[in-house]
PDB file of C-alpha atoms in Angstrom:
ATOM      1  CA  UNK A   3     104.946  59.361  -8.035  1.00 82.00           C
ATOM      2  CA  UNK A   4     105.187  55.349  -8.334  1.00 95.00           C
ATOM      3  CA  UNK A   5     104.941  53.764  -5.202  1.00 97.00           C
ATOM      4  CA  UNK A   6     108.659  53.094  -4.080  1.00 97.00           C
ATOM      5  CA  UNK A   7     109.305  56.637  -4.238  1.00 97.00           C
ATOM      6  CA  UNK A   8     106.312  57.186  -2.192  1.00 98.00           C
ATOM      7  CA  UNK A   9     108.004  55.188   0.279  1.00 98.00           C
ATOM      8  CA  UNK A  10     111.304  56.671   0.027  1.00 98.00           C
ATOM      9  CA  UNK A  11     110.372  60.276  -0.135  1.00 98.00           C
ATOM     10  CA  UNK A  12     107.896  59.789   2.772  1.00 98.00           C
ATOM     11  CA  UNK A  13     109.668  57.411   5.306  1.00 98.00           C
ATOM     12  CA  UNK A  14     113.091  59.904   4.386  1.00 98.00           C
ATOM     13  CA  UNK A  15     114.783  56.674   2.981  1.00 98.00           C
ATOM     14  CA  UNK A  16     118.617  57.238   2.144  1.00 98.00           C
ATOM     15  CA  UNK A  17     120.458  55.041   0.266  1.00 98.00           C
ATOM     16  CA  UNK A  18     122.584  51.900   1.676  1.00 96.00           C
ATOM     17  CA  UNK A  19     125.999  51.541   1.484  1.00 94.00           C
ATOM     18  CA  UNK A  20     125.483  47.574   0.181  1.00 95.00           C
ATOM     19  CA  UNK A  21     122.242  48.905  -2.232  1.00 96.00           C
ATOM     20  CA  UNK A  22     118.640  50.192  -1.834  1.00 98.00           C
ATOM     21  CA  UNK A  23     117.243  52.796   0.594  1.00 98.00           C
ATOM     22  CA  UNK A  24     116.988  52.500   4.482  1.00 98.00           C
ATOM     23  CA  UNK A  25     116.089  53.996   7.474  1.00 98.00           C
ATOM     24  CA  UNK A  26     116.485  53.059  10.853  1.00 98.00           C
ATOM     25  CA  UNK A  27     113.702  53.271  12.687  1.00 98.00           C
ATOM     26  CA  UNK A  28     114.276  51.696  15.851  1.00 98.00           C
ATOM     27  CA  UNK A  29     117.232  51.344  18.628  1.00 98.00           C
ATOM     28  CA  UNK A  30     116.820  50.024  21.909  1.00 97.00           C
ATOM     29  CA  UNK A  31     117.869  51.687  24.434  1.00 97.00           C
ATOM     30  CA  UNK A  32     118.844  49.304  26.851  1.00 97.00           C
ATOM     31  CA  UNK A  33     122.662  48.025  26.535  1.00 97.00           C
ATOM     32  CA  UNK A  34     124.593  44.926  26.572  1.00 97.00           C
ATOM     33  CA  UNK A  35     128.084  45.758  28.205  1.00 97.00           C
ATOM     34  CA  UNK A  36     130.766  44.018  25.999  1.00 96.00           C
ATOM     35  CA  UNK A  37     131.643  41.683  29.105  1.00 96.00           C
ATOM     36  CA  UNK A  38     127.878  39.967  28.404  1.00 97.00           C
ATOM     37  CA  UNK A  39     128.695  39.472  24.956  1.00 96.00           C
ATOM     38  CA  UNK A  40     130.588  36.756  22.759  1.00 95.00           C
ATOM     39  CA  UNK A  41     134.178  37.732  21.636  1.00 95.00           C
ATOM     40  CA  UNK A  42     133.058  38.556  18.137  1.00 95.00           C
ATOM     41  CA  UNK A  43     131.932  41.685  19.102  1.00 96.00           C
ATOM     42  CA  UNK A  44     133.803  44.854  20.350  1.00 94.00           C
ATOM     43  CA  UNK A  45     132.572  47.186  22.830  1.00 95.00           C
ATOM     44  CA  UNK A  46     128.727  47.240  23.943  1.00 97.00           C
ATOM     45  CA  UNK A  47     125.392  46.786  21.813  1.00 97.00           C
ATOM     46  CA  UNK A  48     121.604  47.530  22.244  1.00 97.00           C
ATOM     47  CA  UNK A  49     119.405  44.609  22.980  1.00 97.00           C
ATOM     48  CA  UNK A  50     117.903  45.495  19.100  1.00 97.00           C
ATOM     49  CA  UNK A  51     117.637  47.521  15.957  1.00 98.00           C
ATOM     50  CA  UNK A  52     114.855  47.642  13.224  1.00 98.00           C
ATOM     51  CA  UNK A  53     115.063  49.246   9.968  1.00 98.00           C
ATOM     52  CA  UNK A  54     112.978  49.996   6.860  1.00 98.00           C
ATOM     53  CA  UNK A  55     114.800  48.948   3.614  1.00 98.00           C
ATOM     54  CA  UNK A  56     113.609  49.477   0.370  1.00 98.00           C
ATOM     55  CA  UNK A  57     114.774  47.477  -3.178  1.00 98.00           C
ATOM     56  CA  UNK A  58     113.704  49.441  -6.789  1.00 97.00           C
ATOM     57  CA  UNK A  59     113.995  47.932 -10.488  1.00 95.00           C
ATOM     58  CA  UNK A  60     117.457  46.257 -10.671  1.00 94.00           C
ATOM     59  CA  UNK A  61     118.953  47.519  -7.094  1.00 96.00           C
ATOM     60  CA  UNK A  62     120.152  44.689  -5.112  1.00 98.00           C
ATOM     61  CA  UNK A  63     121.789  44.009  -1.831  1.00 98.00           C
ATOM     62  CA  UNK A  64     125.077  43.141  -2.072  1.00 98.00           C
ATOM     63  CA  UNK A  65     126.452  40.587  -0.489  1.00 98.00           C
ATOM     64  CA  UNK A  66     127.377  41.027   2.948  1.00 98.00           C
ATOM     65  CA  UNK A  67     127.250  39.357   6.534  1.00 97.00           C
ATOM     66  CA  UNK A  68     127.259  40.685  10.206  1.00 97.00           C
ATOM     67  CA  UNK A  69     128.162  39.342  13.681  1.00 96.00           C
ATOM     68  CA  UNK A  70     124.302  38.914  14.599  1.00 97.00           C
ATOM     69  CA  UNK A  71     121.005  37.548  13.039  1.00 98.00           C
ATOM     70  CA  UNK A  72     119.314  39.441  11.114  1.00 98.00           C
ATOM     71  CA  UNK A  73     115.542  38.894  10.385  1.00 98.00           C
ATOM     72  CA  UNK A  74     114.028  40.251   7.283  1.00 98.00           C
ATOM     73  CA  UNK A  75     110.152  40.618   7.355  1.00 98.00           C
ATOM     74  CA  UNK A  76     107.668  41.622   3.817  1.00 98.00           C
ATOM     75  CA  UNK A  77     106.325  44.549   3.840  1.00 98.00           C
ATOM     76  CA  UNK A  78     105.028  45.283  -0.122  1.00 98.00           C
ATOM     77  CA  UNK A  79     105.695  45.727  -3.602  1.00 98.00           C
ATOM     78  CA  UNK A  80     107.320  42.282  -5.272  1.00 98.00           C
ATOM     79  CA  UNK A  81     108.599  39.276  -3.283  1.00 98.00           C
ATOM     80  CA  UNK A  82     112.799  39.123  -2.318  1.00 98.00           C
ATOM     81  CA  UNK A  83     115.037  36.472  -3.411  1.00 98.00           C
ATOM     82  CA  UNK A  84     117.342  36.570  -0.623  1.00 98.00           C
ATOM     83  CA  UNK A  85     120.677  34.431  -1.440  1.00 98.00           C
ATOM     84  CA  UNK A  86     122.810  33.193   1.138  1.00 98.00           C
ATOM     85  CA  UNK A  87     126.442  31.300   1.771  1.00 98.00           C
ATOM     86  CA  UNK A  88     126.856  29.410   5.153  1.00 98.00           C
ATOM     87  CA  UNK A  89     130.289  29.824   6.679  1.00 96.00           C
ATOM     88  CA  UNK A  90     130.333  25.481   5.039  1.00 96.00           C
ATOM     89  CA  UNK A  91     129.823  26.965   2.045  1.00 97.00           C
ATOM     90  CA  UNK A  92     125.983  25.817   1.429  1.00 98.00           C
ATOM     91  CA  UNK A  93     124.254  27.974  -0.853  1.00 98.00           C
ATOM     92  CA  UNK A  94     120.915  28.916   0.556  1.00 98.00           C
ATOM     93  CA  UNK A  95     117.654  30.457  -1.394  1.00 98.00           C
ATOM     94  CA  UNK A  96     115.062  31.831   0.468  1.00 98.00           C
ATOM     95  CA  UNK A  97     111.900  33.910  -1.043  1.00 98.00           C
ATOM     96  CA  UNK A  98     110.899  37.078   1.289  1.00 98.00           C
ATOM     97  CA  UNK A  99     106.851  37.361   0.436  1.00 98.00           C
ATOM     98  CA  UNK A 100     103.306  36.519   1.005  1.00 98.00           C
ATOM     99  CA  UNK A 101     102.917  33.707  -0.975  1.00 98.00           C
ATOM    100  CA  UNK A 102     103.355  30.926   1.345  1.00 98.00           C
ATOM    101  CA  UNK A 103     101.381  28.382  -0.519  1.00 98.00           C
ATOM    102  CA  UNK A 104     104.065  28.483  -2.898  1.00 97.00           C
ATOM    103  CA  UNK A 105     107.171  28.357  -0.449  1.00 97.00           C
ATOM    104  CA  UNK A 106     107.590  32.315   0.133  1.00 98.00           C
ATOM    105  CA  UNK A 107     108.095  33.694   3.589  1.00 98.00           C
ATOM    106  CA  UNK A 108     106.658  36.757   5.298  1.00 98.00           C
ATOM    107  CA  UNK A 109     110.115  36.439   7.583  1.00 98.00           C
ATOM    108  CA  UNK A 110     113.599  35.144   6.469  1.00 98.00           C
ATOM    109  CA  UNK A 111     116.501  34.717   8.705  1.00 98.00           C
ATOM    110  CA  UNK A 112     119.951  35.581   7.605  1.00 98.00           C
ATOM    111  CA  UNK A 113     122.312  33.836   9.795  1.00 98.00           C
ATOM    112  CA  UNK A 114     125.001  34.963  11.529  1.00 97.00           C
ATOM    113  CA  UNK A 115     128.479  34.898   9.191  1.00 97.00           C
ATOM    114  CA  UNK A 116     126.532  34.367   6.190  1.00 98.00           C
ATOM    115  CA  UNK A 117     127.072  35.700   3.634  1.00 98.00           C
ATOM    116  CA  UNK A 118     124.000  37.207   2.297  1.00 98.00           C
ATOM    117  CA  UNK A 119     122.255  39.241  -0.228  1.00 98.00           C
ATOM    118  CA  UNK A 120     118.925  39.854  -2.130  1.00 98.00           C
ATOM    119  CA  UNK A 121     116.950  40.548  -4.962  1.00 98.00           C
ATOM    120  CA  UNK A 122     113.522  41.513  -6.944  1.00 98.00           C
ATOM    121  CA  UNK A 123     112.047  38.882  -8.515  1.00 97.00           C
ATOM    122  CA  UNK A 124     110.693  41.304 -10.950  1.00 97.00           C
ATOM    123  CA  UNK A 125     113.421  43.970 -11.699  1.00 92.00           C
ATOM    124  CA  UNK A 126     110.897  46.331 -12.859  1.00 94.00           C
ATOM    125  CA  UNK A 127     108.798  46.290  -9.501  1.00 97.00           C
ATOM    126  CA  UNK A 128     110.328  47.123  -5.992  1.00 98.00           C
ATOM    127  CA  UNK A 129     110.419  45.154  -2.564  1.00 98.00           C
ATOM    128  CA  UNK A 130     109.463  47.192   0.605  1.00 98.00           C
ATOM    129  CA  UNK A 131     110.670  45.232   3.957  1.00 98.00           C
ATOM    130  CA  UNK A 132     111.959  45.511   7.418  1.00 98.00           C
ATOM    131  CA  UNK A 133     115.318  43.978   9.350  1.00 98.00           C
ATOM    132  CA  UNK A 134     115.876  43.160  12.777  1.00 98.00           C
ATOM    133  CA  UNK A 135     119.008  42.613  14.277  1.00 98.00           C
ATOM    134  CA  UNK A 136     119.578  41.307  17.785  1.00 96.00           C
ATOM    135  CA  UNK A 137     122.262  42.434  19.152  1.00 97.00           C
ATOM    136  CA  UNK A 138     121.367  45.850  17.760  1.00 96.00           C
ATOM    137  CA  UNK A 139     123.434  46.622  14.522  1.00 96.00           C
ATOM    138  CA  UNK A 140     126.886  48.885  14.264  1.00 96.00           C
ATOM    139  CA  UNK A 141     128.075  49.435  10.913  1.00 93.00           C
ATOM    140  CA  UNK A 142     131.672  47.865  12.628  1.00 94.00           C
ATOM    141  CA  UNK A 143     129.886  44.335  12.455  1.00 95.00           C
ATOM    142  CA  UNK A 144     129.077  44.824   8.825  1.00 95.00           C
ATOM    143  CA  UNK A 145     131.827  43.301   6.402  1.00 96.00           C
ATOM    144  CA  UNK A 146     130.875  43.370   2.257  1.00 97.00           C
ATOM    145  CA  UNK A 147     131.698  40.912   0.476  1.00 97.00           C
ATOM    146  CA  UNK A 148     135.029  41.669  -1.736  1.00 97.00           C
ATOM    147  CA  UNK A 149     133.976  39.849  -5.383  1.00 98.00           C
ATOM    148  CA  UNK A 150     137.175  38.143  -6.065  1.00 97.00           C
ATOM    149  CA  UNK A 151     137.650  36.550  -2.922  1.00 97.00           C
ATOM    150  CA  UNK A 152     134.371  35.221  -2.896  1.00 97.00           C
ATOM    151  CA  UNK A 153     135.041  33.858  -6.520  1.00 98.00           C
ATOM    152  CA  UNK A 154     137.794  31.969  -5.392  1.00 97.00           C
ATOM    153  CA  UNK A 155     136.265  30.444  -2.584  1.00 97.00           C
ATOM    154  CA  UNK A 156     132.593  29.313  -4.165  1.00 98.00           C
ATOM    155  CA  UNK A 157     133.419  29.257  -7.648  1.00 97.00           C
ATOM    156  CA  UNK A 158     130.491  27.246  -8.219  1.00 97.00           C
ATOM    157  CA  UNK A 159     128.305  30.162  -7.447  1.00 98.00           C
ATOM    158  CA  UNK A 160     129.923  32.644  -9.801  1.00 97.00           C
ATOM    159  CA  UNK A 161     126.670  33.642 -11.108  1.00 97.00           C
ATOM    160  CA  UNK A 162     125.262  34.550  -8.030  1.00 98.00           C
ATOM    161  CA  UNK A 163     128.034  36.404  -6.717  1.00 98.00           C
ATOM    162  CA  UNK A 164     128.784  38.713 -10.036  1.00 98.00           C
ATOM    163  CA  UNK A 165     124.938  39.371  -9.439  1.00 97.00           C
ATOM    164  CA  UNK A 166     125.337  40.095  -5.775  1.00 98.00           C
ATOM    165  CA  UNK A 167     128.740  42.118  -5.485  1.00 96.00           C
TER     166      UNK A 167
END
C-alpha cells in the first residue's frame, strides 16, 4: 500500500465534494449565535473546524471559496500549488510545503471570497495537509466555482480555471 492510501484507509478519508479525500477531525464546541456574527452568514457557527485533506496523482481541488478564512497547513507527501482569485480579480500563487528557502509555506491562507483551489506539483506524488476554518465550516458557506462564469469574468486565467473546475 503506497503511502496516500495509507493515509486514507487509516485516517477513514472520504472523498470531497470539490476533489481529494477529507476528514474532519475537529469541531468546537463552543457557538457563535448568528446575532455575533457578520451578515454573510446564516444562523450560528462554532468558534473552529480542522480537517485532514488529502490530494493523489492528478486530483485537484476545485475551485471554490467560503464565507471564512481558511488556513491550510503541510503535512507530507509533495508540496501544494494553491491558486487563488481575490474578489479584485488578482490572481494569487502560493506553494503549501517545507521548502521555505525557496518561497514554500508550511501555512497558506485562503482568504475569505476567494476563489481558491490547489494542486500537486508532481501529479504522480500526493499532498497530505490540514485546514482550519474560523468561524467553523458548514457546507452552506461553501459555493464551487461554476467554469463558465468564471471564464467570463477572468478570461485571462483560462488556463488555470479549466485546470481548477
Amino acid at each position: 500500500m503506497n503511502k496516500a492510501e495509507y493515509y486514507i484507509e487509516s485516517l477513514e478519508l472520504l472523498p470531497h465534494i470539490e476533489g481529494g479525500y477529507f476528514k474532519e477531525v475537529y469541531r468546537n464546541d463552543d457557538i457563535i449565535d448568528n446575532s455575533a456574527l457578520p451578515d454573510r452568514y446564516v444562523g450560528n457557527r462554532c468558534f473552529g473546524t480542522s480537517i485532514y485533506f488529502l490530494l493523489k496523482n492528478n486530483d485537484v481541488s476545485k475551485l471554490h471559496r467560503l464565507q471564512s478564512d481558511e488556513i491550510w497547513h503541510f503535512y507530507d507527501g509533495c508540496p501544494v500549488k494553491i491558486v487563488m482569485i481575490s474578489p479584485r480579480g488578482k490572481l494569487i500563487e502560493k506553494v503549501l510545503g517545507l521548502d521555505v528557502a525557496n518561497g514554500q509555506s508550511p501555512q497558506v491562507l485562503c482568504p475569505k471570497h476567494h476563489w481558491f483551489g490547489a494542486y500537486l506539483t508532481d501529479d504522480s506524488s500526493f499532498g497530505f495537509v490540514g485546514c482550519n476554518v474560523f468561524p467553523g465550516f458548514e457546507f452552506q458557506d461553501f459555493i464551487l466555482a461554476k467554469r463558465e462564469r468564471l471564464l467570463q469574468e477572468y478570461p485571462d486565467y483560462s488556463e488555470i480555471i479549466l485546470k481548477l473546475t
